[in-house]
PDB file of C-alpha atoms in Angstrom:
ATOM      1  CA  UNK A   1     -36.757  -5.419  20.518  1.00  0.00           C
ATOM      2  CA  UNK A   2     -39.405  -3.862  18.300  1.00  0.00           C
ATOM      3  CA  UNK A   3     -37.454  -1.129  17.231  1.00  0.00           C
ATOM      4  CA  UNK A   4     -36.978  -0.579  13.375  1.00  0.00           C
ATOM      5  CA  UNK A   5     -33.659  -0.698  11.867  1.00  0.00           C
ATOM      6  CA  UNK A   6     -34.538   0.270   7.960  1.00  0.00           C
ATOM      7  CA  UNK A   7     -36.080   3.278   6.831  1.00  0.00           C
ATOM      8  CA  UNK A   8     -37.185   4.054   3.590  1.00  0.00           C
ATOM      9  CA  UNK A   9     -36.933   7.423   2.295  1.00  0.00           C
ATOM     10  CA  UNK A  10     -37.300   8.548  -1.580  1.00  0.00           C
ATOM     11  CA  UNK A  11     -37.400   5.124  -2.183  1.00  0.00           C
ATOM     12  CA  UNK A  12     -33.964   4.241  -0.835  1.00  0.00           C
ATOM     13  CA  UNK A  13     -33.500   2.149   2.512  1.00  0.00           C
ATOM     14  CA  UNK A  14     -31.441   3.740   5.071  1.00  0.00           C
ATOM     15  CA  UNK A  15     -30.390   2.573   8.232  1.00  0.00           C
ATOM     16  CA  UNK A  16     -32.231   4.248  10.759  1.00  0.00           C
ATOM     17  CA  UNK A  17     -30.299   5.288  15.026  1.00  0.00           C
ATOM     18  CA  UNK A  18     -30.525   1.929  16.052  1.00  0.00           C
ATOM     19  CA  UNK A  19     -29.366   0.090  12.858  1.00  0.00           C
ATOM     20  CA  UNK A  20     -26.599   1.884  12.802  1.00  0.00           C
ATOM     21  CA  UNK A  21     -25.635   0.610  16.324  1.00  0.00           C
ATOM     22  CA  UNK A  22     -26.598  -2.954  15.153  1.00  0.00           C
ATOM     23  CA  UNK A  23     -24.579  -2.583  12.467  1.00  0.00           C
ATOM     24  CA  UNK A  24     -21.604  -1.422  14.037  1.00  0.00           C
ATOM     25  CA  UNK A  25     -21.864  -3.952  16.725  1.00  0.00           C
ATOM     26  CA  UNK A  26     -22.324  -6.570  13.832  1.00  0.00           C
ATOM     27  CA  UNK A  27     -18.943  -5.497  12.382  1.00  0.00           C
ATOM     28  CA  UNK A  28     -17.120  -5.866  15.947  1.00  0.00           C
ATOM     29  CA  UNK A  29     -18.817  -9.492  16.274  1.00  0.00           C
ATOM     30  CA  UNK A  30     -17.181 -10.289  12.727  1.00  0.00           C
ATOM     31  CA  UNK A  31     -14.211  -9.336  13.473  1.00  0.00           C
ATOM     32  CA  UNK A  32     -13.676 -11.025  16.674  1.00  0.00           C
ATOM     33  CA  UNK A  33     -15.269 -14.276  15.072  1.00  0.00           C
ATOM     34  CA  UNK A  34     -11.917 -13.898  12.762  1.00  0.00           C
ATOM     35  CA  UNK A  35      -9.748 -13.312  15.404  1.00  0.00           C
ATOM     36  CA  UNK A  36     -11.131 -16.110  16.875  1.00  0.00           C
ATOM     37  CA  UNK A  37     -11.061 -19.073  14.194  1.00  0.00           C
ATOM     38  CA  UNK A  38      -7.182 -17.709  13.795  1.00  0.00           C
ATOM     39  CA  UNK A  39      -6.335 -18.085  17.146  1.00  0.00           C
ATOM     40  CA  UNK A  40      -7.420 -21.624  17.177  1.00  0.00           C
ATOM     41  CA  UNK A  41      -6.045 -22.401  14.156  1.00  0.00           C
ATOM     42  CA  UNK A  42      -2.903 -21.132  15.204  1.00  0.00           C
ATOM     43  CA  UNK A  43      -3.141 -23.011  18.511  1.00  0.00           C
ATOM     44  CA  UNK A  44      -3.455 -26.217  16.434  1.00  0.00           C
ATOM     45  CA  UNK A  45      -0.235 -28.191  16.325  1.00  0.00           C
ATOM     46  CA  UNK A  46      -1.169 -29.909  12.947  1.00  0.00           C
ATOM     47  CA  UNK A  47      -1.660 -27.636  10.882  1.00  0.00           C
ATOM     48  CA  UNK A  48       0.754 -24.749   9.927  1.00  0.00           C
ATOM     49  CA  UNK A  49      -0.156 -21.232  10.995  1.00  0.00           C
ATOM     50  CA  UNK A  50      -1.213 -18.719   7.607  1.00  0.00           C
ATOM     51  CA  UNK A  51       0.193 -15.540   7.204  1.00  0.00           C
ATOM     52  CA  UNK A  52      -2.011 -13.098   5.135  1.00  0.00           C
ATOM     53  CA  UNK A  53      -0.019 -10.702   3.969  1.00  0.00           C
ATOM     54  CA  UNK A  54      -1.099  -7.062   1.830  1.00  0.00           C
ATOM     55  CA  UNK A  55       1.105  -5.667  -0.589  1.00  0.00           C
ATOM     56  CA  UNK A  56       0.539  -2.408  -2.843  1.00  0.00           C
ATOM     57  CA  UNK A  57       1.041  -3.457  -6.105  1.00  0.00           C
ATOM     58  CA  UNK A  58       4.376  -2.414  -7.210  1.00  0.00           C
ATOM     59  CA  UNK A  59       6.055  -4.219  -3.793  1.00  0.00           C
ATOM     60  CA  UNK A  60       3.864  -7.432  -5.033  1.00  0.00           C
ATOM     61  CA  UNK A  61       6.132  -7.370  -7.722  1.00  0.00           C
ATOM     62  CA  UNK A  62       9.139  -5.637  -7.087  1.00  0.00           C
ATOM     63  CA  UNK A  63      10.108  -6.140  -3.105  1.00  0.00           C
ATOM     64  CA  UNK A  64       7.951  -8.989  -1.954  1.00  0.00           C
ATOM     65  CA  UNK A  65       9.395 -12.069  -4.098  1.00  0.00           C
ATOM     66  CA  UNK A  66      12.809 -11.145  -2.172  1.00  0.00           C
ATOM     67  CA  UNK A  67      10.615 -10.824   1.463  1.00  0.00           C
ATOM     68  CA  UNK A  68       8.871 -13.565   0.644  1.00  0.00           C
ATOM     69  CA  UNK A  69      11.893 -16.141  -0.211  1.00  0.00           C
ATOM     70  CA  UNK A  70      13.912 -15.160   2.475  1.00  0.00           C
ATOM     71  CA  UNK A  71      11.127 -15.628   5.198  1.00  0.00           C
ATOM     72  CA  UNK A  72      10.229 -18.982   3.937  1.00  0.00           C
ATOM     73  CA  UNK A  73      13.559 -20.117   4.222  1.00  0.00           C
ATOM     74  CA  UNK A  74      13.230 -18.688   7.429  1.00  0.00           C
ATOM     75  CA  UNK A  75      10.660 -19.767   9.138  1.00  0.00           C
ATOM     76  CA  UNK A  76       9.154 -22.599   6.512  1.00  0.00           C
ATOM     77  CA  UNK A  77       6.626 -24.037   9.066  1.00  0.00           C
ATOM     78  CA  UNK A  78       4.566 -20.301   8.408  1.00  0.00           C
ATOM     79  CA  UNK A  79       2.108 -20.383   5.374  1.00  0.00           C
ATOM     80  CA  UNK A  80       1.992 -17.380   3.513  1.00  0.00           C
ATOM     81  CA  UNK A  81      -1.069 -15.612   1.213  1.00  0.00           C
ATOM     82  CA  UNK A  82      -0.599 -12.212  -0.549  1.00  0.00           C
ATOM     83  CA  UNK A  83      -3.495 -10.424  -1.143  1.00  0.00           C
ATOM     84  CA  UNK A  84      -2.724  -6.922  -3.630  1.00  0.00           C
ATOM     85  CA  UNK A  85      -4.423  -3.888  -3.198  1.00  0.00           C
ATOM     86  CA  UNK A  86      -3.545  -0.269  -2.921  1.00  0.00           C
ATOM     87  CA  UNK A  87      -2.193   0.982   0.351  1.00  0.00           C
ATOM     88  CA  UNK A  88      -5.188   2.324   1.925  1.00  0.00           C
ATOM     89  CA  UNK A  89      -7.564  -0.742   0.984  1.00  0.00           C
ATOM     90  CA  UNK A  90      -4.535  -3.003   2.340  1.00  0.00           C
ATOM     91  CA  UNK A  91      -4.472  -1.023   5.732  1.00  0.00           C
ATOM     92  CA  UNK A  92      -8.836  -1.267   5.858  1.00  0.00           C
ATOM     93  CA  UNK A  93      -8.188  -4.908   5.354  1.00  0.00           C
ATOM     94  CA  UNK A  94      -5.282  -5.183   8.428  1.00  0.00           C
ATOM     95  CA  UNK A  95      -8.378  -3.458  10.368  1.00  0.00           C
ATOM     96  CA  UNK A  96     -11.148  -5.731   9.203  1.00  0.00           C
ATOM     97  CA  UNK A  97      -8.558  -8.861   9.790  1.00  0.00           C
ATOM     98  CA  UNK A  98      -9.423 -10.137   6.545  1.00  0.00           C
ATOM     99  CA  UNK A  99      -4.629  -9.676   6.033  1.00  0.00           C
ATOM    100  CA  UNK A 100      -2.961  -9.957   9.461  1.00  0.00           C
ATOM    101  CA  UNK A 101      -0.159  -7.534   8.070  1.00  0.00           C
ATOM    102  CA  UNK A 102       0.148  -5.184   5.139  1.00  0.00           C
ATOM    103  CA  UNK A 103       2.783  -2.770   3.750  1.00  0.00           C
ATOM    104  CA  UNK A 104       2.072   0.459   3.060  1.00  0.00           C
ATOM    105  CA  UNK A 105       3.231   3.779   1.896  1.00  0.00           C
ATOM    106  CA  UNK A 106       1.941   7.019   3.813  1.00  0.00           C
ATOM    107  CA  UNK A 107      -0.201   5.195   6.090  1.00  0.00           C
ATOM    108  CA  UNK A 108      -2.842   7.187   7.936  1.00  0.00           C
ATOM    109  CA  UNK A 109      -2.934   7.098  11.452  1.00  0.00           C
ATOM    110  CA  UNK A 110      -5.121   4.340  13.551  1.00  0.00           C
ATOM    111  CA  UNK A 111      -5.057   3.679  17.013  1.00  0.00           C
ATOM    112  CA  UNK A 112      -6.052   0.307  16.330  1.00  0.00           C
ATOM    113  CA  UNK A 113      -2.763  -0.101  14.209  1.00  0.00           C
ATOM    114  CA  UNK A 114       0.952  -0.672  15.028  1.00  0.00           C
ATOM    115  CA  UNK A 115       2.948   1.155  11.998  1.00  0.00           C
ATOM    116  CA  UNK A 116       6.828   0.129  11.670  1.00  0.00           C
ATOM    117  CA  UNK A 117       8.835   2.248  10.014  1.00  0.00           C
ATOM    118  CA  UNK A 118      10.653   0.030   6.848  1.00  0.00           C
ATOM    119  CA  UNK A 119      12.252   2.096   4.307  1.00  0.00           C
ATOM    120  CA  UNK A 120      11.842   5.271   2.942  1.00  0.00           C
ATOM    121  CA  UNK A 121      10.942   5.249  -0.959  1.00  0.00           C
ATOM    122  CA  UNK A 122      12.615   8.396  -3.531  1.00  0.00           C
ATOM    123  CA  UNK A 123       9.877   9.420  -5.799  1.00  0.00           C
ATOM    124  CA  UNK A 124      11.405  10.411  -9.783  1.00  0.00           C
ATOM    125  CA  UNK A 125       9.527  11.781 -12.757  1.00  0.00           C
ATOM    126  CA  UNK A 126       9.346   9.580 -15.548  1.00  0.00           C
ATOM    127  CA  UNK A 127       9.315  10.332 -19.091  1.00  0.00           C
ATOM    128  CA  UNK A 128       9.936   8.529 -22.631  1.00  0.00           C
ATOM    129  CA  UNK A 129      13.415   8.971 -23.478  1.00  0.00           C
ATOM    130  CA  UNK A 130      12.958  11.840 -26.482  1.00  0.00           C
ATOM    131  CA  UNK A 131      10.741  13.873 -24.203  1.00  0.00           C
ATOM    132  CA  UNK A 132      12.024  17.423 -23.488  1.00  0.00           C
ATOM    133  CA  UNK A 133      12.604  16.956 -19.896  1.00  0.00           C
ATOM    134  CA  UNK A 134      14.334  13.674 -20.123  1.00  0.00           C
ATOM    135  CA  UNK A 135      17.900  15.564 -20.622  1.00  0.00           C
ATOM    136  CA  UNK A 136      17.074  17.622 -17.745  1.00  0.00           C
ATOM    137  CA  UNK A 137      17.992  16.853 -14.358  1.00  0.00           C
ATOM    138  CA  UNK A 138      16.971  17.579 -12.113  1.00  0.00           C
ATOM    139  CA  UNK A 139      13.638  18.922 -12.508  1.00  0.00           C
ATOM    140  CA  UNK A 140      10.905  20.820 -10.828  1.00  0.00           C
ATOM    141  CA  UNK A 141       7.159  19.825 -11.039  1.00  0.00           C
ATOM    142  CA  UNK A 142       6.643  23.218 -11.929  1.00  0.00           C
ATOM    143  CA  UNK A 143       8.235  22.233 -15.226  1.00  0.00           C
ATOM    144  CA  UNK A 144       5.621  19.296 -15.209  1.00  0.00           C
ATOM    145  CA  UNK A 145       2.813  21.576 -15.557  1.00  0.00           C
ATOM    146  CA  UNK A 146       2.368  21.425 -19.730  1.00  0.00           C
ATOM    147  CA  UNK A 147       2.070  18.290 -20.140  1.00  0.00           C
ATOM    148  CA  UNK A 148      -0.346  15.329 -19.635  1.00  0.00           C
ATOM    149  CA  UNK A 149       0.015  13.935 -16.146  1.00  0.00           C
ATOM    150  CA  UNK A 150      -1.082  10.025 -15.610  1.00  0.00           C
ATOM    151  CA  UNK A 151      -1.253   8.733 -11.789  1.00  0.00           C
ATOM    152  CA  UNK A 152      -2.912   5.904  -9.958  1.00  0.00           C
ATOM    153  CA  UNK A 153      -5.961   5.521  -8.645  1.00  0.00           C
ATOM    154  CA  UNK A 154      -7.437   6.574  -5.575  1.00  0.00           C
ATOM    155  CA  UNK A 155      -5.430   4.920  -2.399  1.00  0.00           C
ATOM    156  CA  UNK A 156      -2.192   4.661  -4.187  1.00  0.00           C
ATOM    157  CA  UNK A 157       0.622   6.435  -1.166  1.00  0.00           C
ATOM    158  CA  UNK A 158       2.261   7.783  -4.593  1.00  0.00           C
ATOM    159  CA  UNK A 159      -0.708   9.699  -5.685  1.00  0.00           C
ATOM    160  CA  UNK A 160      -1.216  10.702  -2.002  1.00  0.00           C
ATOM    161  CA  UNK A 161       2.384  11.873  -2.301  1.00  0.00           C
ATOM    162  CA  UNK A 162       2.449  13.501  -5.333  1.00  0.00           C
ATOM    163  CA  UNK A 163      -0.546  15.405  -5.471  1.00  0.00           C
ATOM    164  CA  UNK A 164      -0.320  17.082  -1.996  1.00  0.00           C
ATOM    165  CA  UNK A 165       2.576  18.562  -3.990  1.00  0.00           C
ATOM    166  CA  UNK A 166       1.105  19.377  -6.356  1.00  0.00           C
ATOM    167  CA  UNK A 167      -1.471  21.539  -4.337  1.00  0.00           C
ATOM    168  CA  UNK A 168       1.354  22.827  -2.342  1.00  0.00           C
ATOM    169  CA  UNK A 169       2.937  24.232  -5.330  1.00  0.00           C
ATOM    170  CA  UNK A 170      -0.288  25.163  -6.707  1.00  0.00           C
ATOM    171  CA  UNK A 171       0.083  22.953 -10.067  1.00  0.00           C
ATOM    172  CA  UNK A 172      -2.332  22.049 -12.458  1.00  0.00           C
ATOM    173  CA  UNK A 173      -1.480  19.898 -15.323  1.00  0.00           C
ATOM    174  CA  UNK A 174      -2.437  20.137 -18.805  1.00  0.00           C
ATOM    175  CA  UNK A 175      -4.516  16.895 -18.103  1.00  0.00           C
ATOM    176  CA  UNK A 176      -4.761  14.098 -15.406  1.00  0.00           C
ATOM    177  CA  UNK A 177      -5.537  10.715 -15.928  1.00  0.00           C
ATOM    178  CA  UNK A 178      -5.542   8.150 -13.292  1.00  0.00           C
ATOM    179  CA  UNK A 179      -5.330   4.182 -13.472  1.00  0.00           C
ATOM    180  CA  UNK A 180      -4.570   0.913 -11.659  1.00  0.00           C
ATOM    181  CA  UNK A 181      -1.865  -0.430 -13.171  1.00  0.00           C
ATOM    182  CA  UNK A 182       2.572   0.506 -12.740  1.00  0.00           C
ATOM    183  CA  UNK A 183       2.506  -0.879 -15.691  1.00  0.00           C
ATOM    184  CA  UNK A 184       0.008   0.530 -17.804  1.00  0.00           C
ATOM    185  CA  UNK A 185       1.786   4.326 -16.546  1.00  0.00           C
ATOM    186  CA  UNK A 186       4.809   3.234 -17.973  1.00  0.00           C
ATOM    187  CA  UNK A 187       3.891   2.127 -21.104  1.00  0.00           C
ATOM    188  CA  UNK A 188       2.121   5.076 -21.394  1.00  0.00           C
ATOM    189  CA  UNK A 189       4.994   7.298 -20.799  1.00  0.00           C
ATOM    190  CA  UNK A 190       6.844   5.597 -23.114  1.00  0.00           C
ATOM    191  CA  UNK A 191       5.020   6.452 -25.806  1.00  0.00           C
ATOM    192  CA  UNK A 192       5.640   9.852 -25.387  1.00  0.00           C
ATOM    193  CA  UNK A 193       2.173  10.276 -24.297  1.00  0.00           C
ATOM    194  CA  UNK A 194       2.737  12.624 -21.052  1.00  0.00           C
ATOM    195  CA  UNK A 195       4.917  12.158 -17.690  1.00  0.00           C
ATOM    196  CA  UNK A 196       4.123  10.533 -14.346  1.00  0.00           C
ATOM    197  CA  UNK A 197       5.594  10.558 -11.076  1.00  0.00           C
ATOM    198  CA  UNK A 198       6.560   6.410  -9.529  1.00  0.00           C
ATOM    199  CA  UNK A 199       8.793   5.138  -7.156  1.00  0.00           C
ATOM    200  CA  UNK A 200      12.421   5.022  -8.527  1.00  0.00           C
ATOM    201  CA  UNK A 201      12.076   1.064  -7.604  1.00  0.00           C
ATOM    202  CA  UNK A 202       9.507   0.545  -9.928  1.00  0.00           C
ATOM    203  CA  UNK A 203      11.593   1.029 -13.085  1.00  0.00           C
ATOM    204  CA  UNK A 204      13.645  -1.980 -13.854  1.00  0.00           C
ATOM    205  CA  UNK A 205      16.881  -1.507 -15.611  1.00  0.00           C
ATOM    206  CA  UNK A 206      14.996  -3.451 -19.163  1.00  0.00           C
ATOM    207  CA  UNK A 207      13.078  -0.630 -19.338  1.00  0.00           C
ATOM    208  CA  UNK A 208      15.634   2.201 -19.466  1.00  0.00           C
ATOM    209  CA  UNK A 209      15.763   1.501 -23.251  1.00  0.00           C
ATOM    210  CA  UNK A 210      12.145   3.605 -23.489  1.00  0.00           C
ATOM    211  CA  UNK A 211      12.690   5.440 -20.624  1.00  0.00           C
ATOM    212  CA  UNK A 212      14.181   8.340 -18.751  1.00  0.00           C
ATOM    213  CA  UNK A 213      14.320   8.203 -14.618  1.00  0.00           C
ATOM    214  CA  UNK A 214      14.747  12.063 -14.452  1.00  0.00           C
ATOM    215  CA  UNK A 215      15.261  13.395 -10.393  1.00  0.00           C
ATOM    216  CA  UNK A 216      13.540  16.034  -9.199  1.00  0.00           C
ATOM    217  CA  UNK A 217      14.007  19.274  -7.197  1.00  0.00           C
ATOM    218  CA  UNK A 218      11.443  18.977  -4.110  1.00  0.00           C
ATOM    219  CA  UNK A 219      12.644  16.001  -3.314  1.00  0.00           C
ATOM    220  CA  UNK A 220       9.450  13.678  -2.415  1.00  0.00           C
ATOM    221  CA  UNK A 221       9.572  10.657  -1.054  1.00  0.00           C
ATOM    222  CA  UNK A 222       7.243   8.375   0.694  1.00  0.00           C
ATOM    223  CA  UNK A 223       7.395   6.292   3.858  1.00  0.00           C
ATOM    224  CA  UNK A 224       6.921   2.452   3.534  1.00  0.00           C
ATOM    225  CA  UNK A 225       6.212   1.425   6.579  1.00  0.00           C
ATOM    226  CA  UNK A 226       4.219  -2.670   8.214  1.00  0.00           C
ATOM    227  CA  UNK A 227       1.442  -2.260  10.194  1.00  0.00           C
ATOM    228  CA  UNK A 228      -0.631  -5.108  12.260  1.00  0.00           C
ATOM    229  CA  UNK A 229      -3.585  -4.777  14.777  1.00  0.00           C
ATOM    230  CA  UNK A 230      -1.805  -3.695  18.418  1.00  0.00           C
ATOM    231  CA  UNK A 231      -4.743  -6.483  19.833  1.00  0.00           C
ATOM    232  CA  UNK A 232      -2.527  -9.120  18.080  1.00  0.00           C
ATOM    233  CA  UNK A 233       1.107  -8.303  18.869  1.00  0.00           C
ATOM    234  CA  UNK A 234       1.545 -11.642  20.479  1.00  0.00           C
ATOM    235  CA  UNK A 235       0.572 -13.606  16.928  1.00  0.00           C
ATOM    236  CA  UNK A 236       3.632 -15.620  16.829  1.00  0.00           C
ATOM    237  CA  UNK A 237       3.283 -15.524  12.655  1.00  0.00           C
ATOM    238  CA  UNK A 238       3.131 -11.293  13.011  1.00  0.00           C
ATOM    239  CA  UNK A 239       5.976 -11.517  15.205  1.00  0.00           C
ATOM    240  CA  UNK A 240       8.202 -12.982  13.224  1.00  0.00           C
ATOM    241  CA  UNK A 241       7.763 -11.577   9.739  1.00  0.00           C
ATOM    242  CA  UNK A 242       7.310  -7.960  11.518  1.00  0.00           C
ATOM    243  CA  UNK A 243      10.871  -8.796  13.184  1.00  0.00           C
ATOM    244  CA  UNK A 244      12.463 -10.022   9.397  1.00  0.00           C
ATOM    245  CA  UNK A 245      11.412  -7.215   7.818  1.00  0.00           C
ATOM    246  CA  UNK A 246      12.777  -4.960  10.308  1.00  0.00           C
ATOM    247  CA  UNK A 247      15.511  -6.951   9.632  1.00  0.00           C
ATOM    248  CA  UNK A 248      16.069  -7.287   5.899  1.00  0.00           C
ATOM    249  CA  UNK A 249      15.749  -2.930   6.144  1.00  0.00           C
ATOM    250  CA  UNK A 250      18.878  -3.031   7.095  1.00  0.00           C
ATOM    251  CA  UNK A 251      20.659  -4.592   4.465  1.00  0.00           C
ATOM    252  CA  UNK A 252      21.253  -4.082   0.788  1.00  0.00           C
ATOM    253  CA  UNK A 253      19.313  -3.945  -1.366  1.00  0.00           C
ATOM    254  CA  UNK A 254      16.859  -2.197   0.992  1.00  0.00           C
ATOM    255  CA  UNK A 255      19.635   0.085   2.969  1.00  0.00           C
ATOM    256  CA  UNK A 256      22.009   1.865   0.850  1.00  0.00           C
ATOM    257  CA  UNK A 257      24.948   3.588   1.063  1.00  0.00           C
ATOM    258  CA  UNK A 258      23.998   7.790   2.151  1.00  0.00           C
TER     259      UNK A 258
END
């Protein structure tokens, strides 16, 4: 007591030592008060345990319909919410418990965080289908280097992916423009307005018509893996959609012929 926990400096308020330690304690006390109000809720026979799930926005759209249905049919006592975000927000919210499980591609490492392996993702160039590297396959992303480059945003696993190879190879393309949206990338492209790298996934077959999956030469790929707090292995919801996914990995369409 009678310590100070704001400072103001330039005309900004900062915490100062101790409101730092306040604060941090403040965060632990919300996050058990969360854990909390789910375990009771789960503990109540009346109402139907929820599920909060996080998604990166191409699986929201691409992989999780087919997740989704199956565990439903499943297990159809288990309410489900999806909450879409980019990988590294959806692994911050897994942390803060605001989803109880998220998939994600090239997770970072947390202590806090169990992170099972679910399928590994093959990462293509993209490009409309009268651009000059669309008859060539396959490609290096040295070739990639003249033209306009679009990727997403910041805490996208793909742009993690793509431009550590970028710096690897020392690459620097003509321009760089980042965004949000799968979709907005490929409409881009399309118009003949540059190249990106995606997930192969995220094409659908409609939209071969405008463009040109073209494979490249280093290979990249990224890891998709589920991750959940360790602290709540024993959620009976986490349990059993971490234990269908693991399942559903190893069939078609997810597991494919080498």
């Amino acid at each position: 007591a009678g310590h100070p926990l704001l400072k103001r400096e330039k005309g900004k308020f900062q915490l100062t030592k101790e409101g730092r330690i306040v604060f941090k304690y403040a965060e632990k006390i919300e996050i058990l008060a969360r854990e909390l109000e789910h375990t009771i809720r789960s503990l109540q026979k009346d109402v139907k345990p929820l599920l909060r799930i996080g998604s990166p926005p191409v699986y929201s759209r691409i992989v999780m319909p087919y997740i989704l249905a199956s565990f439903q049919k499943a297990y159809p006592d288990i309410m489900i919410r999806l909450d879409v975000g980019g990988s590294d927000e959806m692994m911050s919210s897994v942390l803060s418990m605001q989803n109880d499980i998220a998939i994600v591609a090239n997770s970072r490492s947390s202590k806090k965080l169990y992170v099972l392996p679910f399928l590994k993702e093959e990462l293509v160039l993209i490009a409309a289908k009268n651009h000059p590297l669309a008859s060539t396959t396959p490609v290096s992303l040295k070739e990639v280097e003249p033209y306009p480059f679009i990727l997403r945003e910041e805490g996208s696993g793909t742009r993690k992916a793509v431009l550590a190879a970028f710096q690897s190879m020392n690459i620097s393309p003509s321009g760089l423009i980042e965004v949000k949206s799968t979709d907005f990338i490929k409409e881009w492209v399309s118009q003949g307005k540059g190249v990106s790298v995606l997930v192969k996934r995220a094409v659908g077959d409609d939209e071969l018509n405008s463009l040109r999956i073209v494979s490249l030469k280093e290979q990249l790929s990224m890891e998709i893996s589920v991750c959940f707090l360790k602290s709540r292995k024993n959620d009976r919801a986490i349990q059993k959609f971490s234990d269908h996914v693991k399942e559903l990995s190893q069939k078609p369409p997810f597991k494919t012929g080498e």
